[in-house]
Structure formats: structure tokens, C-alpha cells
Amino acid sequence: MSQDSIAATSLAGSRNDGKRGLWSSRWAFILAATGSAVGLGNIWKFPYITGENGGGAFVLVYLACILVIGIPLLMAEVMIGRRGRANPEGAIAAMAREAGASQHWRWLGTLAVICGFLILSFYAVVAGWALAYTPAAASGAFAGLDGEASGALFGALLANPWKLAGYGTLVLVLTLGIVACGVRDGLERSLRFLMPGLFVLLLILVGYAATTGHFMQAVHFLFDADFSKLSGTGVLVALGHAFFTLSLASGAMMAYGSYLPAGTSIAKTSIMVAIADTGVALLAGLAIFPLVFANGLEPGAGPGLIFVTLPIAFGQMPLGQVVGGLFFIMLAIAALTSAISLSEPTIAWLSEKFGISRLKAVLCSGAALWLLSLGTVFSFNAWSEVTLFGKTFFDSLDFLTTNLMMPLGGLATVLFTGWVLSRKTVQESLGIDQPQLFNLWWQLLRFITPVAILVVFLHSLGVF
Ligand code: PFF
């Protein structure tokens, strides 16, 4: 069996016909891609960056970025993966070969693999926070907590490198362990209850926030667009987050697309993934901000926002121990399914490019990831004063990947798809039946999407 088919079998389960294995159905792919998209980005990151960037105007720009940039690019990435049938670098190289273009385009795939790898190193640490909060929530440690006490509790977690490293390591071991054992069946089965469960829990939290918190203040904060509160950097953060939340420009969607059966409509599935992902983020915002305002907390409090806000609610609501415990464990599992998708490009790339076994690839990448994750761990305590351009190690890594590598990688992918590949190849592989609809997407991808990325970039640099 070739390395390729080993990789495919372990990702996609037993349906291996001598070539790459495939997802069992369109639904399996939708679940896996939604599992990748929905994670810490929606529930942890979206609320805190919205708070830091002033609310409504930021949300509006973020939604526009999802529509004009995120969805067209998501479709392009899944298409490249499916047609190239390899890891991101291999898939782009295959497509470039087919188009008679330079093989240098493959660097775009390498950049995506590196970006996913870097993100996973800090993603695992934050997922560890959710794991750490699960037993605390379930055991009633949040009972009667006020804003100050909740802040102190979170501060104590961040100040403890052993605990942060321990939980971060646990997340890495779980992620890579699952990937090494073959993920399709487990992933499909767990996502089937996880996604609806997460939705229901978020709805309960929104209901609670609506009845006890300052709900209308939160609605105004999230949906009244006051552009004077939005800086150039804020616009870039909104763009970066559209990439982050849809798992773009980091190899995940290309890698998952490479196991997608032919004949599945990429357009429809991509739109469904984007809707589910955006819905979860908006629900998270509606659950959290009423509580932020009701408890006199600061919307711009930064990465600790949900870990400080939600425990107060869990400490007060009836059955808070059950709801809180379930919430944090589901957040941890949602993070795990995203982490799995973040690790797949690196593992497929290592094993396919260097001809090593998948297990070796898992062990090598695991060791490197663990070392790098310590940088994030220490940036919250021992190294919190060590900064580069005013940013800690964690902030720098986040900025480098989300706000630089993702938009630039995304721009290059859009240009590659729209200007290097032939219209015929793209139309054939995309599976949009109506010519007018395809035309609309094609023009969007060729003109509007790249210009929009460039405009945001130049705006954030202060060019206009
Ligand atoms: N989309 C994930 C989230 O919102 O939490 C994060 C992520 C997963 C980013 C996979 C990039 C990626 F390739």
C-alpha cells in the first residue's frame, strides 16, 4: 500500500479502493468540515476580538469578509484538494502541472502546512483551558462567583505554567493519538452528537442571558455599526478571523477536500459549513455579551473573556454545574475536532513528501508542536514581559498566522485558482450546474475577492 493510501485510509476509514480513501458520504464531509470550522474561533476568539474592536462595525466587516472572501475561497480550497488528491503542497503541484504553470506554486501549499502547524501549537494550549475548566464547572467551583473572583480564578490558571503545559500536552496527545489511530469513524460518530449538542447548549445560554443579562445592550453592541470605533487594524483582524474561523489558508480544508468523493456539490457543502460556522459565532456573542454588561465586565478584556464571563453565569443559574460542565467539555471536543484538522495537513505532508510512515510523522510533528506550545504557555506567565513589537510570544504567533500568513496565503490561492487554472478545469471540478451561478462565483473569485483582501491589507497599513 502506498503512503498515500495509508494516509487516506487512516483519515477516511476503510473504503480504500487502492487509490485514496474517501469520506463515506457527503454528510460525513460536511460534518468533518463543520467540525474543523466550529471551534475555539467561534466561541472563544470571536467574542473577545469583537469586544476589543468595538462591536457592531467589526461584526459587519467580519460578515462581509465571510461572504465575499471566505466562501469563494473555501470552495476553491476544497476543489483543489479534491482534484489534486494529495496533501496541500502535492495537490497544488498537481493542479499547476495540469495547467502547465510553474511548480513554484507548490510553495503556497507548504506555506499553508506551516501556518496550520503554527496555529496548532497555540490552539492546543487554549483548548487546554477548556479542559481545565470542565472539572471546575462540574464540581460546583463556580458557585456564587462574582466578576472579580472569576477574573482571579482565570488569572491563577494562566499564572501556573505546569497546569497550562499539562492540559496543553493532553490536548496534543489526544489530537495526535486520534489522528494516528484513524479518525473517520470516531470523528463522524462524535460530531453527530457534538454539533447539535453545542447548538442546544448555546441556545440555552442565550436564553439565560436574555432573561437575566443586559440582552438589548448586547444586541446593540453586536449589531449597531459605529465605524468610528473600528481601526485599520480592526479591519485586518476581521479579515484574519474570517480565514481562521473557516479553517482557510492553513491546509485543513484542502486536506479534507482531498478525501471528498467526486460528484458532491462543493458549492452547496461549502455554504452549509459557512452558515453553521457563522451561526455558532453569533450565538456565542449573544450568550456572552449580555453577561459581560450585566456583571460590569470589560468587553475588551482580551483572551480571557469567556473564561471569566461564563463561570459567573454557571455559578448562578439553576443546574449550573451540569450546564457548565457540559459546556466546557463540548468546547474542548469542538476544539479537538478543529485541532485534528489542523494536524492533518502536516502529517499528510510529512508522510507523503518524505515517504515516512504516518506514525513517524505523528511523532515528529508531535515533538515539535509540544516544544513550540511551551512558548505560548510561558507567554502568559514567565515570559509575559518578553515582547516583540509590543506583543508576547502568543500574540505574535496569533498575529503572524491569522493576520499575515492567512490573508497572504488566501490571496495567492485565489489568484492561483482564478488566473492560473483554466476556467474549464475549475467549472468541471466545482459542480455548479447553473452557468450563471458559476459565472457569478468565477467573477467574484477573480476580481472582487483579491481586491477586497488587498484593500483591507493596505487600509490596515494606513495607505488610505
Ligand atoms: N476554524 C477553527 C476555529 O474556528 O476554531 C480553527 C482552525 C481550524 C483554523 C483549522 C485553521 C484550520 F486549518
Coordinates of C-alpha atoms in Angstrom, one line a residue, residues 181-443:
C181 CA -5.5 5.6 15.1
G182 CA -7.6 6.7 12.2
V183 CA -10.2 9.3 12.6
R184 CA -13.1 8.9 10.3
D185 CA -15.4 6.7 12.3
G186 CA -14.7 8.4 15.6
L187 CA -14.9 11.8 14.1
E188 CA -18.2 11.1 12.3
R189 CA -19.8 9.5 15.4
S190 CA -18.7 12.1 17.9
L191 CA -19.6 15.0 15.6
R192 CA -23.1 13.7 15.1
F193 CA -24.0 14.4 18.7
L194 CA -21.5 17.2 19.3
M195 CA -22.7 19.7 16.8
P196 CA -26.4 19.6 17.7
G197 CA -25.4 19.4 21.4
L198 CA -23.3 22.5 21.1
F199 CA -26.1 24.4 19.3
V200 CA -28.7 23.4 22.0
L201 CA -26.3 24.4 24.9
L202 CA -25.6 27.8 23.2
L203 CA -29.3 28.3 22.8
I204 CA -29.9 27.6 26.5
L205 CA -27.1 30.1 27.3
V206 CA -28.6 32.7 25.0
G207 CA -32.0 32.1 26.7
Y208 CA -30.4 32.5 30.1
A209 CA -28.5 35.6 29.0
A210 CA -31.7 37.1 27.5
T211 CA -33.7 36.7 30.7
T212 CA -31.0 37.7 33.3
G213 CA -28.4 39.7 31.4
H214 CA -28.5 43.1 29.6
F215 CA -29.7 41.5 26.4
M216 CA -30.6 44.6 24.4
Q217 CA -27.4 46.3 25.3
A218 CA -25.6 43.3 23.9
V219 CA -27.7 43.3 20.7
H220 CA -26.9 46.9 20.1
F221 CA -23.3 46.3 20.9
L222 CA -23.1 43.4 18.3
F223 CA -25.3 44.8 15.6
D224 CA -25.2 48.7 15.6
A225 CA -22.3 49.6 13.3
D226 CA -20.4 52.6 14.5
F227 CA -17.4 52.8 12.2
S228 CA -15.7 55.4 14.3
K229 CA -14.9 52.6 16.8
L230 CA -13.1 50.4 14.1
S231 CA -9.4 51.0 13.4
G232 CA -7.5 49.9 10.3
T233 CA -6.0 47.0 12.4
G234 CA -9.5 46.1 13.4
V235 CA -10.5 45.6 9.8
L236 CA -7.5 43.3 9.3
V237 CA -8.4 41.4 12.4
A238 CA -11.9 40.9 11.0
L239 CA -10.4 39.6 7.7
G240 CA -8.0 37.3 9.5
H241 CA -10.8 35.9 11.6
A242 CA -12.9 35.1 8.5
F243 CA -9.9 32.9 7.4
F244 CA -9.4 31.5 10.9
T245 CA -13.0 30.6 11.6
L246 CA -13.5 28.8 8.2
S247 CA -10.1 27.0 8.6
L248 CA -8.8 28.6 5.4
A249 CA -5.2 29.1 4.2
S250 CA -3.9 26.5 6.6
G251 CA -4.3 23.3 4.6
A252 CA -7.2 21.9 6.6
M253 CA -9.9 22.3 4.0
M254 CA -7.6 21.2 1.2
A255 CA -6.6 18.1 3.1
Y256 CA -10.3 17.3 3.9
G257 CA -11.3 18.1 0.3
S258 CA -8.8 15.5 -0.9
Y259 CA -10.9 12.8 0.6
L260 CA -14.2 14.1 -0.8
P261 CA -16.0 11.7 -3.3
A262 CA -16.4 13.0 -6.8
G263 CA -19.9 14.2 -7.7
T264 CA -20.6 16.0 -4.4
S265 CA -21.6 19.7 -4.8
I266 CA -18.7 21.7 -3.4
A267 CA -20.7 24.9 -3.6
K268 CA -23.6 23.6 -1.5
T269 CA -21.5 21.9 1.1
S270 CA -19.2 25.0 1.5
I271 CA -22.2 27.3 2.0
M272 CA -23.7 24.9 4.6
V273 CA -20.4 24.9 6.5
A274 CA -20.1 28.7 6.4
I275 CA -23.7 29.1 7.7
A276 CA -23.3 26.7 10.6
D277 CA -20.0 28.3 11.5
T278 CA -21.3 31.9 11.4
G279 CA -24.4 30.8 13.3
V280 CA -22.4 29.4 16.2
A281 CA -20.2 32.5 16.4
L282 CA -23.2 34.9 16.6
L283 CA -24.9 32.7 19.2
A284 CA -21.8 32.8 21.3
G285 CA -21.8 36.5 21.1
L286 CA -25.4 36.7 22.1
A287 CA -24.7 34.4 25.0
I288 CA -21.7 36.2 26.3
F289 CA -22.2 39.9 25.9
P290 CA -25.4 40.2 28.0
L291 CA -23.5 38.7 30.9
V292 CA -20.5 40.9 30.3
F293 CA -22.6 44.0 30.6
A294 CA -24.8 42.7 33.4
N295 CA -21.7 41.9 35.5
G296 CA -19.9 45.2 34.8
L297 CA -17.1 43.4 32.9
E298 CA -15.0 44.9 30.2
P299 CA -15.9 43.8 26.6
G300 CA -12.3 44.4 25.5
A301 CA -10.9 42.2 28.3
G302 CA -9.0 40.0 25.9
P303 CA -8.4 36.3 25.5
G304 CA -9.9 35.5 29.0
L305 CA -13.3 36.9 28.2
I306 CA -15.4 33.8 28.0
F307 CA -13.4 32.1 30.8
V308 CA -14.2 35.0 33.1
T309 CA -17.8 35.7 32.0
L310 CA -19.4 32.3 31.7
P311 CA -18.4 30.9 35.1
I312 CA -20.3 33.7 36.7
A313 CA -23.4 32.6 34.8
F314 CA -22.8 28.9 35.6
G315 CA -22.4 29.8 39.3
Q316 CA -25.8 31.4 39.4
M317 CA -28.1 29.5 37.1
P318 CA -30.2 26.5 38.1
L319 CA -28.4 23.3 37.2
G320 CA -25.3 25.4 36.5
Q321 CA -23.0 22.6 37.4
V322 CA -24.4 20.4 34.7
V323 CA -24.8 23.1 32.1
G324 CA -21.3 24.4 32.8
G325 CA -19.6 21.0 32.9
L326 CA -21.3 20.1 29.6
F327 CA -20.4 23.4 28.0
F328 CA -16.7 23.3 28.7
I329 CA -16.4 19.6 27.7
M330 CA -18.2 20.3 24.5
L331 CA -16.0 23.3 23.8
A332 CA -13.0 21.1 24.4
I333 CA -14.3 18.5 22.0
A334 CA -15.1 21.1 19.4
A335 CA -11.6 22.4 19.8
L336 CA -10.3 18.8 19.4
T337 CA -12.1 18.3 16.1
S338 CA -10.5 21.5 14.8
A339 CA -7.1 20.5 16.2
I340 CA -7.4 17.2 14.3
S341 CA -8.0 19.1 11.1
L342 CA -5.0 21.4 11.9
S343 CA -2.7 18.4 12.3
E344 CA -3.8 16.5 9.2
P345 CA -2.0 18.7 6.6
T346 CA 1.3 18.4 8.4
I347 CA 1.0 14.7 8.9
A348 CA -0.1 14.0 5.3
W349 CA 2.6 16.3 4.0
L350 CA 5.4 14.7 6.1
S351 CA 4.4 11.2 5.2
E352 CA 3.7 11.8 1.5
K353 CA 6.7 14.1 0.9
F354 CA 9.4 12.2 2.8
G355 CA 7.9 8.7 2.5
I356 CA 7.8 8.1 6.2
S357 CA 5.1 6.2 8.0
R358 CA 2.1 8.1 9.3
L359 CA 3.1 7.1 12.9
K360 CA 6.6 8.6 12.4
A361 CA 5.0 11.7 11.0
V362 CA 2.7 12.0 14.1
L363 CA 5.6 11.5 16.5
C364 CA 8.0 14.0 14.8
S365 CA 5.3 16.7 14.4
G366 CA 4.1 16.0 18.0
A367 CA 7.6 16.6 19.5
A368 CA 8.0 19.9 17.5
L369 CA 4.5 21.0 18.4
W370 CA 5.0 20.3 22.1
L371 CA 8.2 22.4 22.2
L372 CA 6.6 25.3 20.4
S373 CA 3.5 25.1 22.6
L374 CA 5.7 25.9 25.6
G375 CA 6.3 29.3 24.1
T376 CA 2.6 30.0 24.3
V377 CA 2.4 28.6 27.9
F378 CA 5.2 30.8 29.1
S379 CA 3.9 33.9 27.4
F380 CA 1.1 34.0 30.0
N381 CA 3.5 33.8 33.0
A382 CA 7.3 33.6 33.0
W383 CA 7.7 35.4 29.7
S384 CA 4.8 37.8 29.9
E385 CA 7.2 40.7 29.8
V386 CA 9.2 39.4 26.8
T387 CA 7.7 41.2 23.8
L388 CA 8.5 41.7 20.1
F389 CA 6.9 44.9 18.7
G390 CA 4.9 45.1 21.9
K391 CA 3.5 41.6 21.5
T392 CA 4.0 38.5 23.6
F393 CA 5.0 35.2 22.0
F394 CA 1.4 34.1 21.9
D395 CA 0.2 37.4 20.5
S396 CA 3.0 37.4 17.9
L397 CA 2.2 33.9 16.7
D398 CA -1.5 34.7 16.5
F399 CA -0.8 37.9 14.5
L400 CA 1.7 36.2 12.2
T401 CA -0.6 33.3 11.3
T402 CA -4.1 34.9 11.4
N403 CA -3.4 38.4 10.2
L404 CA -0.4 37.9 7.9
M405 CA 0.1 34.3 6.6
M406 CA -3.7 33.6 6.2
P407 CA -4.6 36.7 4.2
L408 CA -1.5 36.4 2.0
G409 CA -1.8 32.7 1.5
G410 CA -5.5 33.2 0.8
L411 CA -4.7 35.9 -1.8
A412 CA -2.3 33.7 -3.5
T413 CA -4.7 30.7 -3.6
V414 CA -7.4 33.0 -5.1
L415 CA -5.1 34.2 -7.8
F416 CA -3.9 30.7 -8.5
T417 CA -7.5 29.4 -8.9
G418 CA -8.8 32.4 -10.8
W419 CA -5.9 33.2 -13.0
V420 CA -3.7 30.2 -13.4
L421 CA -6.2 27.3 -13.6
S422 CA -8.4 27.2 -16.6
R423 CA -12.0 28.1 -16.3
K424 CA -12.9 24.8 -17.8
T425 CA -11.0 22.8 -15.2
V426 CA -12.5 24.8 -12.4
Q427 CA -16.0 24.6 -13.7
E428 CA -15.7 20.9 -14.2
S429 CA -14.5 20.2 -10.7
L430 CA -16.7 22.6 -8.9
G431 CA -20.0 21.0 -9.8
I432 CA -22.1 24.2 -10.0
D433 CA -24.8 23.3 -12.6
Q434 CA -26.2 26.7 -13.5
P435 CA -23.8 28.6 -15.7
Q436 CA -25.0 32.0 -14.4
L437 CA -24.2 30.9 -10.8
F438 CA -20.8 29.6 -11.8
N439 CA -20.1 32.9 -13.6
L440 CA -21.0 34.9 -10.6
W441 CA -18.6 32.9 -8.4
W442 CA -15.9 33.0 -11.0
Q443 CA -16.0 36.8 -11.3

